[in-house]
Coordinates of C-alpha atoms in Angstrom, one line a residue:
Chain J
M736 CA 67.4 -6.6 10.9
K737 CA 68.7 -5.3 7.8
N738 CA 69.2 -8.8 6.2
L739 CA 69.1 -12.2 7.8
G740 CA 72.7 -13.3 7.6
K741 CA 72.2 -16.1 4.7
F742 CA 75.1 -18.0 3.4
G743 CA 73.0 -19.6 0.5
M744 CA 70.5 -21.4 2.5
Y745 CA 72.4 -21.2 5.6
G746 CA 72.3 -18.9 8.5
G747 CA 69.5 -16.8 9.8
C748 CA 68.4 -15.4 12.9
Y749 CA 66.4 -18.2 14.5
V750 CA 66.0 -16.9 18.0
S751 CA 63.3 -15.7 20.2
E752 CA 61.5 -12.5 19.3
L753 CA 62.5 -11.4 22.8
L754 CA 66.5 -11.4 21.3
I755 CA 65.5 -9.7 18.1
P756 CA 65.5 -6.1 19.3
V757 CA 69.4 -6.7 20.8
L758 CA 70.4 -8.5 17.8
S759 CA 69.3 -5.8 15.4
E760 CA 71.0 -3.3 17.6
V761 CA 74.3 -5.1 17.4
E762 CA 73.7 -5.4 13.5
A763 CA 73.1 -1.7 13.4
A764 CA 76.3 -1.1 15.3
F765 CA 78.2 -3.6 13.0
L766 CA 76.7 -1.8 10.1
Q767 CA 77.8 1.5 11.1
Y768 CA 81.3 0.9 12.6
K769 CA 82.5 -1.9 10.0
D770 CA 83.7 0.8 7.6
D771 CA 84.2 3.5 10.0
P772 CA 87.8 4.8 9.9
E773 CA 88.2 5.7 13.6
F774 CA 86.9 2.4 14.7
L775 CA 89.2 0.6 12.3
E776 CA 92.1 2.4 13.5
E777 CA 91.2 1.8 17.1
F778 CA 90.7 -2.2 16.4
H779 CA 94.0 -2.1 14.4
T780 CA 96.0 -0.5 16.8
L781 CA 94.9 -2.7 19.6
L782 CA 95.6 -5.6 17.4
K783 CA 99.1 -4.3 17.0
D784 CA 100.0 -2.8 20.3
F785 CA 98.0 -4.9 22.6
A786 CA 97.7 -8.2 20.9
G787 CA 101.0 -8.0 18.9
R788 CA 100.0 -8.4 15.3
P789 CA 101.2 -9.0 12.7
T790 CA 101.9 -12.7 13.5
P791 CA 104.7 -14.0 11.4
I792 CA 104.4 -17.1 9.0
T793 CA 106.9 -20.1 9.6
E794 CA 108.2 -22.5 7.4
L795 CA 108.7 -25.8 8.8
P796 CA 112.5 -27.2 7.8
T797 CA 112.3 -30.5 9.0
L798 CA 108.7 -31.5 7.9
S799 CA 109.1 -29.8 4.3
K800 CA 111.8 -31.8 3.9
E801 CA 110.1 -35.2 4.7
L802 CA 106.5 -34.6 3.4
G803 CA 108.0 -33.2 -0.1
C804 CA 106.2 -29.8 -0.2
T805 CA 106.6 -26.3 1.7
V806 CA 105.0 -26.4 5.1
V807 CA 103.9 -23.0 6.4
L808 CA 102.3 -22.2 9.6
K809 CA 100.4 -19.0 10.2
R810 CA 101.5 -18.0 13.8
E811 CA 98.1 -17.2 15.8
D812 CA 99.8 -19.4 18.6
L813 CA 102.1 -16.1 19.0
L814 CA 99.2 -13.8 19.5
H815 CA 98.5 -12.4 22.9
G816 CA 96.3 -14.7 24.9
G817 CA 97.8 -17.6 23.0
A818 CA 95.0 -18.3 20.2
H819 CA 93.4 -16.4 17.5
K820 CA 90.4 -15.7 19.9
T821 CA 91.9 -12.4 20.8
N822 CA 90.9 -10.8 17.6
N823 CA 87.3 -11.4 17.8
V824 CA 87.1 -10.3 21.5
I825 CA 89.0 -6.8 20.8
G826 CA 86.7 -6.1 17.9
Q827 CA 83.3 -7.0 19.7
A828 CA 84.6 -5.4 23.1
L829 CA 85.0 -2.2 20.8
L830 CA 81.8 -2.7 19.2
A831 CA 79.9 -3.1 22.6
Q832 CA 81.6 0.1 24.0
R833 CA 80.4 2.1 21.3
M834 CA 76.9 0.5 21.9
G835 CA 77.2 1.9 25.5
K836 CA 76.8 -1.5 26.9
T837 CA 78.2 -1.7 30.7
E838 CA 78.7 -5.4 31.0
L839 CA 80.1 -8.3 28.6
I840 CA 79.1 -11.8 28.7
A841 CA 80.5 -14.7 26.8
E842 CA 80.1 -18.5 26.6
T843 CA 83.2 -20.9 26.9
G844 CA 83.9 -24.5 26.3
A845 CA 87.6 -25.1 26.7
G846 CA 88.2 -21.9 28.4
Q847 CA 90.0 -19.9 25.4
H848 CA 87.4 -17.6 24.4
G849 CA 86.4 -16.9 28.2
V850 CA 89.8 -16.2 29.0
A851 CA 90.2 -13.9 26.0
T852 CA 86.8 -12.0 27.0
A853 CA 88.0 -11.7 30.3
M854 CA 91.4 -10.4 29.3
V855 CA 89.7 -7.6 27.4
G856 CA 87.2 -7.0 30.2
A857 CA 90.4 -6.1 32.2
L858 CA 91.7 -4.1 29.3
F859 CA 88.6 -2.0 29.0
N860 CA 87.7 -2.1 32.7
I861 CA 84.1 -3.9 31.8
P862 CA 82.5 -6.4 34.2
I863 CA 82.6 -9.8 32.5
K864 CA 80.4 -12.7 33.3
I865 CA 81.5 -16.0 31.6
F866 CA 79.0 -19.1 31.2
M867 CA 80.8 -22.6 31.4
G868 CA 79.6 -25.9 31.8
S869 CA 80.3 -27.4 35.1
K870 CA 82.0 -30.4 33.4
D871 CA 84.3 -28.2 31.4
I872 CA 84.9 -26.2 34.8
E873 CA 86.4 -29.3 36.1
R874 CA 88.3 -30.2 32.8
Q875 CA 89.8 -26.7 32.7
R876 CA 90.6 -25.7 35.7
P877 CA 93.7 -23.4 35.0
N878 CA 91.5 -21.5 32.6
V879 CA 89.0 -20.9 34.9
Q880 CA 91.7 -19.6 37.4
R881 CA 93.1 -17.2 34.4
M882 CA 89.5 -15.6 34.0
E883 CA 89.0 -15.3 37.8
L884 CA 92.4 -13.5 37.8
F885 CA 91.4 -11.1 35.0
G886 CA 88.5 -10.3 37.4
A887 CA 85.6 -12.1 35.7
E888 CA 83.0 -13.8 37.3
V889 CA 82.6 -17.7 35.8
I890 CA 79.0 -18.8 36.2
P891 CA 78.6 -22.6 36.2
V892 CA 76.0 -24.3 34.1
E893 CA 74.3 -27.1 35.5
S894 CA 71.8 -27.6 32.8
G895 CA 71.7 -30.3 29.8
S896 CA 74.9 -32.0 29.0
K897 CA 77.0 -29.1 31.3
S898 CA 79.2 -28.2 28.2
L899 CA 79.5 -25.7 25.5
K900 CA 76.3 -25.9 24.0
D901 CA 74.6 -25.5 27.3
A902 CA 77.0 -22.6 28.2
I903 CA 75.6 -20.9 24.9
N904 CA 72.1 -21.4 25.8
E905 CA 72.6 -20.1 29.4
A906 CA 74.1 -17.3 28.1
M907 CA 71.4 -16.5 25.5
R908 CA 68.8 -16.9 28.5
Y909 CA 70.8 -14.3 30.6
W910 CA 71.1 -11.9 27.4
T911 CA 67.5 -11.9 26.9
A912 CA 66.8 -10.8 30.5
H913 CA 69.5 -8.2 30.6
S914 CA 69.8 -6.8 26.9
S915 CA 69.6 -3.3 27.7
S916 CA 72.9 -3.1 29.3
T917 CA 74.8 -6.3 28.3
Y918 CA 76.5 -7.3 25.2
Y919 CA 77.1 -10.9 24.3
V920 CA 80.6 -11.7 23.0
F921 CA 79.9 -14.8 20.8
G922 CA 83.1 -16.7 20.3
T923 CA 82.8 -18.2 16.8
V924 CA 81.5 -17.8 13.4
A925 CA 78.3 -19.7 14.6
G926 CA 75.0 -18.3 16.2
P927 CA 72.5 -15.9 15.1
H928 CA 73.0 -13.3 12.6
P929 CA 74.7 -11.0 12.7
F930 CA 77.3 -13.0 14.7
P931 CA 78.7 -15.2 11.9
E932 CA 79.5 -12.4 9.8
L933 CA 80.6 -10.2 12.5
V934 CA 83.0 -12.6 13.8
A935 CA 84.3 -13.4 10.5
F936 CA 85.1 -9.8 9.9
F937 CA 86.9 -9.6 13.0
Q938 CA 88.9 -12.6 12.2
K939 CA 89.4 -12.3 8.4
V940 CA 92.9 -10.3 9.4
I941 CA 94.5 -13.7 9.7
G942 CA 94.2 -14.6 6.2
E943 CA 94.9 -11.1 5.0
E944 CA 98.1 -11.2 6.4
A945 CA 99.0 -14.7 5.7
R946 CA 98.0 -14.0 1.9
A947 CA 100.4 -11.1 1.9
Q948 CA 103.1 -12.7 3.5
C949 CA 103.1 -15.6 1.2
L950 CA 103.1 -13.3 -1.6
E951 CA 105.8 -11.2 -0.2
R952 CA 108.0 -14.4 1.0
Y953 CA 107.4 -16.5 -1.9
G954 CA 106.3 -14.3 -4.7
K955 CA 103.1 -16.6 -5.0
L956 CA 99.9 -18.0 -3.2
P957 CA 99.9 -21.2 -1.4
H958 CA 98.7 -24.7 -3.3
T959 CA 96.4 -25.3 -0.3
V960 CA 95.4 -23.6 2.8
C961 CA 94.4 -25.9 5.8
A962 CA 92.7 -25.0 9.4
C963 CA 90.7 -26.9 12.1
V964 CA 86.9 -26.5 12.4
G965 CA 84.9 -26.7 15.6
G966 CA 82.6 -23.6 15.4
G967 CA 85.0 -22.5 12.6
S968 CA 86.3 -19.1 13.4
N969 CA 90.1 -19.6 12.8
A970 CA 89.0 -21.3 9.8
I971 CA 86.8 -18.6 8.3
G972 CA 89.6 -16.2 9.5
I973 CA 92.1 -17.7 7.3
F974 CA 90.0 -19.1 4.2
R975 CA 88.0 -15.6 3.5
A976 CA 91.1 -13.8 2.0
F977 CA 91.6 -16.9 -0.4
L978 CA 87.9 -17.7 -1.3
D979 CA 88.3 -15.7 -4.8
D980 CA 91.5 -17.3 -5.5
K981 CA 90.0 -20.4 -7.5
N982 CA 93.3 -22.0 -7.6
V983 CA 93.9 -22.3 -3.9
K984 CA 92.7 -25.3 -2.3
L985 CA 91.1 -25.0 1.0
V986 CA 90.6 -27.9 3.4
G987 CA 88.7 -27.7 6.8
V988 CA 89.8 -30.4 9.4
E989 CA 86.9 -31.6 12.0
P990 CA 87.3 -33.9 15.0
A991 CA 86.7 -37.4 14.3
G992 CA 87.1 -38.0 17.9
E993 CA 87.3 -41.7 19.0
G994 CA 86.6 -42.4 15.3
I995 CA 83.5 -41.8 13.1
A996 CA 82.2 -45.3 13.3
T997 CA 82.1 -45.1 17.2
G998 CA 79.7 -42.2 16.9
K999 CA 81.9 -40.3 19.4
H1000 CA 83.0 -37.6 17.3
G1001 CA 82.4 -33.9 16.5
A1002 CA 82.2 -33.8 12.8
A1003 CA 79.2 -31.9 12.2
L1004 CA 80.0 -31.1 8.4
C1005 CA 81.2 -34.8 7.4
E1006 CA 78.7 -36.5 9.5
G1007 CA 75.8 -34.3 10.4
R1008 CA 72.7 -32.7 8.8
P1009 CA 71.3 -29.2 8.1
G1010 CA 69.5 -28.2 11.2
S1011 CA 68.7 -25.3 13.4
L1012 CA 70.9 -24.8 16.5
H1013 CA 71.7 -21.9 18.4
G1014 CA 70.0 -19.3 16.2
S1015 CA 71.5 -20.4 13.0
Y1016 CA 70.6 -23.1 10.1
S1017 CA 73.6 -25.2 9.5
Y1018 CA 75.0 -28.6 9.8
C1019 CA 74.8 -30.2 13.2
L1020 CA 74.9 -33.7 15.1
Q1021 CA 71.5 -34.4 15.7
D1022 CA 69.1 -37.7 16.1
S1023 CA 66.3 -38.4 13.7
D1024 CA 64.0 -36.2 15.8
G1025 CA 66.2 -33.2 15.7
Q1026 CA 67.4 -33.5 19.3
I1027 CA 71.1 -32.2 19.3
Q1028 CA 73.8 -34.6 20.2
E1029 CA 76.8 -34.3 22.1
A1030 CA 80.0 -33.9 20.3
H1031 CA 83.2 -35.8 21.5
S1032 CA 86.8 -34.4 21.2
I1033 CA 89.9 -34.7 22.8
S1034 CA 90.1 -31.0 22.1
A1035 CA 87.6 -29.0 24.0
G1036 CA 87.6 -26.3 21.4
L1037 CA 86.3 -28.4 18.9
D1038 CA 83.8 -30.3 21.1
Y1039 CA 80.8 -28.7 19.5
P1040 CA 77.8 -30.3 17.9
G1041 CA 77.2 -27.4 15.3
V1042 CA 79.4 -25.3 13.0
G1043 CA 79.3 -21.7 11.6
P1044 CA 76.7 -21.4 8.6
E1045 CA 79.2 -20.2 6.2
H1046 CA 81.1 -23.4 6.4
S1047 CA 77.8 -25.3 5.5
A1048 CA 77.7 -23.2 2.4
L1049 CA 81.3 -23.5 1.5
K1050 CA 80.7 -27.5 2.0
D1051 CA 77.6 -27.6 -0.3
S1052 CA 79.7 -25.3 -3.0
S1053 CA 82.7 -27.8 -2.8
R1054 CA 84.8 -24.7 -2.3
V1055 CA 86.2 -26.1 1.0
Q1056 CA 87.0 -29.7 1.4
Y1057 CA 86.0 -31.1 4.9
I1058 CA 87.8 -34.0 6.4
A1059 CA 87.9 -35.6 9.8
V1060 CA 90.9 -36.5 12.3
T1061 CA 90.4 -38.7 15.1
D1062 CA 91.9 -37.8 18.7
K1063 CA 94.9 -40.3 18.2
D1064 CA 96.0 -38.9 14.9
A1065 CA 95.8 -35.2 16.5
V1066 CA 97.9 -36.4 19.6
E1067 CA 100.6 -37.8 17.2
A1068 CA 100.5 -34.5 15.1
F1069 CA 100.9 -32.8 18.6
L1070 CA 103.9 -34.7 19.4
M1071 CA 105.4 -34.4 16.1
L1072 CA 105.0 -30.8 15.7
T1073 CA 106.6 -30.3 19.2
K1074 CA 109.8 -32.7 18.7
K1075 CA 110.7 -32.0 15.1
E1076 CA 109.8 -28.1 14.8
G1077 CA 110.0 -26.9 18.2
I1078 CA 106.5 -25.8 18.4
I1079 CA 103.7 -26.8 20.6
P1080 CA 100.5 -26.6 19.1
A1081 CA 97.1 -26.5 20.7
L1082 CA 95.0 -29.6 20.4
E1083 CA 92.5 -27.6 18.1
P1084 CA 95.1 -27.0 15.1
A1085 CA 97.0 -30.2 15.9
H1086 CA 94.2 -31.6 14.0
A1087 CA 94.9 -29.6 11.0
I1088 CA 98.7 -30.7 11.4
A1089 CA 97.5 -34.3 11.2
A1090 CA 95.9 -33.8 7.9
I1091 CA 99.1 -32.5 6.4
K1092 CA 100.8 -35.7 5.9
Q1093 CA 97.8 -36.9 3.7
I1094 CA 97.5 -33.4 1.7
A1095 CA 101.2 -33.4 0.9
T1096 CA 100.9 -36.6 -1.3
S1097 CA 99.5 -34.5 -3.9
L1098 CA 101.9 -31.7 -3.6
K1099 CA 105.5 -30.8 -4.9
Q1100 CA 108.2 -29.5 -3.2
E1101 CA 107.8 -25.8 -4.3
D1102 CA 104.1 -26.0 -3.5
I1103 CA 103.1 -24.2 -0.3
L1104 CA 101.0 -25.9 2.3
L1105 CA 99.8 -23.3 4.6
V1106 CA 98.4 -24.3 7.9
N1107 CA 96.3 -21.8 10.4
L1108 CA 98.3 -22.5 13.8
S1109 CA 95.4 -21.2 15.5
G1110 CA 96.7 -21.6 19.3
R1111 CA 99.5 -22.9 21.5
G1112 CA 99.5 -25.9 23.4
D1113 CA 100.3 -25.1 26.9
K1114 CA 96.9 -25.3 28.0
D1115 CA 96.9 -29.0 26.7
L1116 CA 99.9 -30.2 28.6
D1117 CA 98.2 -32.1 31.3
H1118 CA 95.4 -33.6 29.3
I1119 CA 98.1 -34.9 26.8
I1120 CA 100.1 -36.5 29.4
S1121 CA 97.0 -38.2 31.0
Y1122 CA 95.9 -39.1 27.3
L1123 CA 99.5 -40.8 26.7
K1124 CA 99.5 -42.6 30.2
N1125 CA 96.1 -43.9 29.5
H1126 CA 96.9 -45.1 25.7
E1127 CA 100.4 -46.5 26.3
Chain I
M1480 CA 36.4 -15.5 14.4
N1481 CA 34.0 -18.1 15.2
N1482 CA 36.5 -20.6 13.7
N1483 CA 39.2 -19.5 16.6
P1484 CA 38.8 -22.1 19.6
Y1485 CA 40.6 -19.7 22.0
Q1486 CA 38.0 -16.7 21.0
S1487 CA 35.0 -18.9 21.5
A1488 CA 36.2 -20.5 24.5
R1489 CA 36.9 -16.8 26.0
E1490 CA 33.4 -15.7 24.8
K1491 CA 31.6 -18.7 26.4
K1492 CA 33.4 -18.6 29.6
G1493 CA 32.9 -14.8 30.2
K1494 CA 36.3 -14.5 31.9
P1495 CA 39.7 -14.7 31.5
L1496 CA 41.2 -18.7 30.8
F1497 CA 43.4 -20.6 32.5
I1498 CA 46.1 -22.3 30.7
P1499 CA 48.7 -24.2 32.5
F1500 CA 51.9 -25.5 30.4
V1501 CA 53.6 -28.7 30.9
V1502 CA 56.1 -30.9 28.7
L1503 CA 54.9 -33.7 26.7
G1504 CA 56.5 -36.8 28.0
D1505 CA 57.6 -35.3 31.3
P1506 CA 58.5 -37.4 33.3
N1507 CA 57.4 -40.3 30.9
K1508 CA 55.3 -41.4 28.1
E1509 CA 53.0 -43.3 30.9
K1510 CA 52.6 -40.7 33.3
S1511 CA 52.4 -37.5 31.0
P1512 CA 48.7 -38.3 29.9
K1513 CA 47.5 -38.7 33.4
I1514 CA 49.2 -35.3 34.5
I1515 CA 47.6 -33.4 31.7
K1516 CA 44.2 -35.3 32.6
T1517 CA 44.6 -33.8 36.1
L1518 CA 44.9 -30.3 34.9
V1519 CA 41.9 -30.6 32.7
E1520 CA 40.1 -32.0 35.8
N1521 CA 41.1 -28.8 37.9
G1522 CA 40.0 -26.1 35.7
A1523 CA 42.2 -25.8 32.6
D1524 CA 40.2 -23.9 29.9
A1525 CA 43.2 -24.7 27.4
L1526 CA 46.3 -26.6 27.4
E1527 CA 49.9 -25.3 26.2
L1528 CA 52.0 -28.4 25.9
G1529 CA 55.7 -28.3 25.1
L1530 CA 57.7 -30.7 22.9
P1531 CA 60.7 -31.7 24.6
F1532 CA 63.8 -30.3 23.2
S1533 CA 67.6 -31.0 24.1
D1534 CA 68.7 -27.2 23.8
P1535 CA 65.6 -24.9 24.8
P1536 CA 67.4 -21.5 25.2
A1537 CA 63.9 -19.7 25.5
D1538 CA 62.9 -21.6 28.5
G1539 CA 64.1 -21.4 32.1
P1540 CA 65.6 -23.9 34.2
V1541 CA 62.4 -25.7 35.5
I1542 CA 61.3 -26.2 31.9
Q1543 CA 64.6 -27.4 30.4
A1544 CA 64.5 -29.7 33.3
A1545 CA 61.4 -31.0 32.4
D1546 CA 62.8 -31.4 28.8
T1547 CA 65.7 -33.5 30.0
R1548 CA 63.7 -35.6 32.3
A1549 CA 61.3 -36.5 29.3
L1550 CA 64.2 -37.0 26.8
T1551 CA 66.1 -39.0 29.4
S1552 CA 63.1 -41.3 29.8
G1553 CA 63.3 -42.1 26.3
I1554 CA 60.5 -40.0 24.7
C1555 CA 60.6 -39.4 20.9
I1556 CA 58.3 -37.1 18.9
D1557 CA 56.1 -39.7 17.7
D1558 CA 55.5 -40.6 21.5
C1559 CA 54.5 -37.1 22.0
F1560 CA 52.2 -37.2 19.2
D1561 CA 50.6 -40.4 20.6
I1562 CA 50.1 -38.7 24.0
L1563 CA 48.3 -35.7 22.0
K1564 CA 46.0 -38.1 20.6
E1565 CA 45.2 -39.7 23.8
V1566 CA 44.7 -36.4 25.3
R1567 CA 42.3 -35.2 22.9
S1568 CA 40.1 -38.3 23.4
F1569 CA 39.4 -37.1 26.7
T1570 CA 39.0 -33.4 26.4
D1571 CA 37.8 -30.8 23.5
I1572 CA 39.6 -27.7 25.2
P1573 CA 41.8 -25.8 22.9
I1574 CA 45.5 -27.5 22.6
G1575 CA 48.4 -25.6 21.8
L1576 CA 51.9 -26.6 21.3
L1577 CA 55.1 -24.7 22.3
V1578 CA 58.2 -26.2 20.0
Y1579 CA 61.5 -25.4 18.8
Y1580 CA 62.3 -24.9 15.0
N1581 CA 64.5 -27.7 14.7
L1582 CA 61.8 -30.4 15.5
V1583 CA 59.3 -29.2 13.0
L1584 CA 62.3 -28.9 10.6
Q1585 CA 63.4 -32.7 11.2
R1586 CA 59.9 -33.9 11.0
G1587 CA 59.3 -31.8 7.9
V1588 CA 57.3 -28.7 7.8
E1589 CA 54.4 -30.2 5.9
K1590 CA 54.1 -33.5 7.7
F1591 CA 54.7 -31.6 11.3
Y1592 CA 51.3 -29.7 10.6
A1593 CA 49.8 -32.3 9.2
D1594 CA 50.4 -34.6 12.2
C1595 CA 49.2 -31.6 14.5
A1596 CA 45.8 -31.4 12.6
E1597 CA 45.3 -35.1 12.5
V1598 CA 45.8 -35.3 16.5
G1599 CA 43.8 -32.2 17.0
V1600 CA 46.1 -29.4 17.9
N1601 CA 44.5 -26.2 17.4
S1602 CA 47.9 -23.7 17.6
V1603 CA 51.8 -24.0 17.4
L1604 CA 54.0 -21.4 18.7
I1605 CA 57.8 -21.8 17.4
A1606 CA 59.6 -20.4 20.3
D1607 CA 62.8 -19.6 17.9
L1608 CA 60.9 -18.4 15.1
P1609 CA 60.9 -14.6 15.0
L1610 CA 58.8 -12.5 12.5
E1611 CA 61.7 -12.3 9.9
H1612 CA 61.2 -16.3 9.5
A1613 CA 57.5 -16.6 9.9
N1614 CA 56.8 -17.1 6.3
E1615 CA 58.6 -20.3 6.5
V1616 CA 56.0 -22.1 8.1
V1617 CA 52.8 -19.9 8.4
P1618 CA 51.1 -20.8 5.1
V1619 CA 51.5 -24.5 5.7
A1620 CA 50.1 -24.1 9.3
K1621 CA 47.3 -22.2 8.0
K1622 CA 46.7 -24.7 5.2
H1623 CA 46.3 -27.5 7.9
G1624 CA 44.1 -25.3 10.0
I1625 CA 46.8 -24.8 12.7
A1626 CA 46.9 -21.4 13.9
P1627 CA 50.4 -19.7 14.1
V1628 CA 50.5 -18.1 17.4
M1629 CA 53.5 -15.4 17.9
L1630 CA 54.8 -13.6 20.9
V1631 CA 54.9 -10.1 22.0
S1632 CA 56.7 -8.2 24.6
E1633 CA 57.2 -4.8 25.9
L1634 CA 60.4 -4.7 23.5
T1635 CA 58.1 -5.3 20.6
T1636 CA 58.0 -2.0 18.3
D1637 CA 54.7 -0.8 16.9
E1638 CA 55.8 -1.6 13.4
R1639 CA 56.6 -5.3 14.4
M1640 CA 53.4 -5.6 16.4
E1641 CA 51.3 -4.7 13.5
Q1642 CA 53.1 -7.1 11.1
I1643 CA 52.8 -10.0 13.6
A1644 CA 48.9 -9.1 14.2
E1645 CA 48.6 -9.5 10.4
I1646 CA 49.9 -13.0 10.4
A1647 CA 49.2 -14.4 13.9
E1648 CA 46.1 -16.7 14.4
G1649 CA 44.4 -18.1 17.8
Y1650 CA 45.9 -15.8 20.3
L1651 CA 48.9 -13.6 20.9
Y1652 CA 51.6 -14.9 23.6
V1653 CA 52.1 -11.8 25.6
V1654 CA 55.1 -11.8 27.7
S1655 CA 54.5 -10.5 31.1
Y1656 CA 57.9 -9.0 31.4
V1657 CA 61.4 -9.4 29.6
G1658 CA 62.9 -12.2 31.3
I1659 CA 62.8 -16.2 31.4
T1660 CA 60.0 -18.1 32.5
G1661 CA 59.8 -19.2 36.1
V1662 CA 61.2 -16.2 37.8
E1663 CA 59.4 -15.4 40.9
N1664 CA 57.3 -12.2 41.9
A1665 CA 58.2 -10.3 38.8
V1666 CA 54.5 -9.8 37.3
L1667 CA 53.7 -6.1 37.8
E1668 CA 50.1 -5.4 37.2
Q1669 CA 51.2 -2.1 35.7
N1670 CA 53.8 -3.5 33.6
V1671 CA 51.2 -5.8 32.1
R1672 CA 48.5 -3.4 31.6
E1673 CA 50.7 -1.0 29.7
I1674 CA 51.9 -4.0 27.2
L1675 CA 48.3 -5.1 26.7
E1676 CA 47.0 -1.6 26.1
I1677 CA 49.6 -1.2 23.2
T1678 CA 49.1 -4.8 21.8
R1679 CA 45.0 -4.5 21.9
K1680 CA 45.7 -1.4 19.6
H1681 CA 46.9 -3.8 17.1
T1682 CA 44.7 -6.8 17.2
N1683 CA 41.4 -8.4 18.2
L1684 CA 43.0 -11.7 19.0
P1685 CA 42.7 -12.9 22.6
L1686 CA 46.0 -11.7 24.5
F1687 CA 47.2 -14.2 26.7
V1688 CA 49.8 -13.5 29.2
G1689 CA 52.6 -15.9 30.2
F1690 CA 56.1 -15.7 31.8
G1691 CA 56.9 -15.9 35.3
I1692 CA 53.7 -16.1 36.8
N1693 CA 53.7 -18.5 39.9
S1694 CA 51.4 -17.4 42.4
P1695 CA 47.7 -17.0 42.7
E1696 CA 48.5 -13.3 43.3
Q1697 CA 50.2 -12.8 40.3
V1698 CA 47.6 -14.7 38.4
R1699 CA 45.0 -12.0 39.7
A1700 CA 47.3 -9.1 38.9
T1701 CA 47.6 -10.3 35.3
V1702 CA 43.8 -10.6 35.0
N1703 CA 43.3 -7.4 36.8
A1704 CA 45.8 -5.7 34.1
G1705 CA 43.3 -7.2 31.3
A1706 CA 44.6 -10.5 30.0
D1707 CA 42.3 -12.8 28.2
G1708 CA 44.1 -15.7 29.6
V1709 CA 47.0 -16.7 32.0
I1710 CA 49.6 -19.2 31.0
V1711 CA 51.3 -20.9 33.9
G1712 CA 54.1 -23.3 33.4
S1713 CA 57.0 -23.6 36.1
R1714 CA 54.9 -23.5 38.7
I1715 CA 53.0 -26.3 37.7
V1716 CA 56.1 -28.1 36.0
R1717 CA 57.8 -28.0 39.4
E1718 CA 55.0 -30.5 40.8
I1719 CA 55.6 -33.1 38.3
M1720 CA 57.2 -35.4 40.5
T1721 CA 54.5 -35.2 42.9
P1722 CA 51.4 -35.7 40.7
K1723 CA 49.1 -35.5 43.9
R1724 CA 50.1 -31.7 44.4
I1725 CA 49.7 -30.8 40.6
G1726 CA 45.9 -30.8 40.5
D1727 CA 45.9 -28.7 44.0
V1728 CA 48.3 -26.2 42.5
C1729 CA 46.4 -26.2 39.3
F1730 CA 43.0 -25.6 41.2
E1731 CA 44.5 -22.9 43.3
L1732 CA 45.8 -20.9 40.4
K1733 CA 42.8 -21.2 38.7
S1734 CA 40.8 -20.2 41.4
A1735 CA 42.6 -16.6 41.3
I1736 CA 40.8 -15.6 38.3

């Protein structure tokens, strides 16, 4: 390892000795190609021609008027695949190809990262295995079918809580045993070094575009940038470009689930404490012994007890303010954006939308509130409809 | 290295050691010490004991199920130390712990090793703490007289092996083949012999081989390959719900040495 991927005191590479050789290999490839013009050219060409970048920014006419500030969305929902995940999987698949790996594996919770990985597997004609908790397979049938249509093998994970964290454990296990031929396409800015840095590198295009688009359209930077945080890749993707703009406020929105007080939430940064999970030292939900607790959120994509280590460092330095939004508020925001602006958000960024009312109270009409709309909500329709039925 | 209990046990015995592994608190607090006692009565020369953890990616499905069983029964880490104390009261063979780093961190590194010393643990292997991060615990472990055990495999480069050998104490955990514990029929005598030969160039510590050793034939192959000890986990853990079988399985595997 050339370094340990530290973000302040967070990050690191807390894995079995057996995974060190392949992680060193990934790190070496990443360091070699991240500044390689040919690699970057291929990456950006695929982002443009296959995925549809740049994604636009959209000013919301009704909500801007109602809230008294200029609400602007970064439209990652319009990216091919329906979410920002596509950026990361294209980058990592190219890296895997350069490394001569002949099989890709990935974990998935809601299925979005699994679908994205299966999609590039089809594009690059590489066999794909997706590890998915058996509980999630039940909850996310349509995404399982999409992965299988792309030709991926979906492997049900029956261990532990049978959800995302267990899928990660199982994928790590498989990788340990098959590291010479296999590349693990990690889905978010968490996990062992070099994944937090590597995934951020492939996602930072979101913020770079949005920053330039704001300057071009408004001649100024946003007052506040807001994004939802599960593992945290869409948030890091948009925050990175603004970290040095000290006047731009950054807000990360975690899932408060059924309410922080109920204990049924996924707010690792707001309510957890630092610990070691899935290879990195970062905030996570755990009991006093250090046993990892299950997260709860209406949004499967935010249903994770850990969070990327860069977020932990950004929390401690107060560069980013982290807040939490309940299932109920996220569903209301989902309906609000759909009815008032004609855009169906995924349940994940609906958490960020839910936060804008509160953020707007300290903003003036001309202040820009930029929200990362990280994915579209088609996948959530069944879920929302049954939620509304049960909560009438 | 007279103060290395593993080395002493190996020398005293004059042949390779048999080291069964179970998870502390599996299936519950009451039965766990009895199961461990059965292992001692049926030929264990040393014990390798796991602290149950919610997310054990370095273990196979059988051990993970044991972790889940223990945690579901309500076991906490304090209970595990109680069990260790009880085990120490009926045996003086070396006891090693196999743990995940978060459990050490949340107890506090200092307190964790102090507690280990107090209940008579001899060594600790942290499954998710590679060489890069070893300095976060090794000085504290040594201060409390707990041997930091480290893991090597066929993937470990010579350079790493040298550095690992420099800081490790007690024994080196040699992975029989790269994969996950509990996979059947995967120990190839030749493979183990090659890894042991390379490892031996770097250290005088006892070399204990584990991962995927499930049958008397595999135990014998590992011994023939030159191991100083054989660690068997999944094969034993699989019998946890039928305690009568545990003694028999343990004895049968042990007799293969």
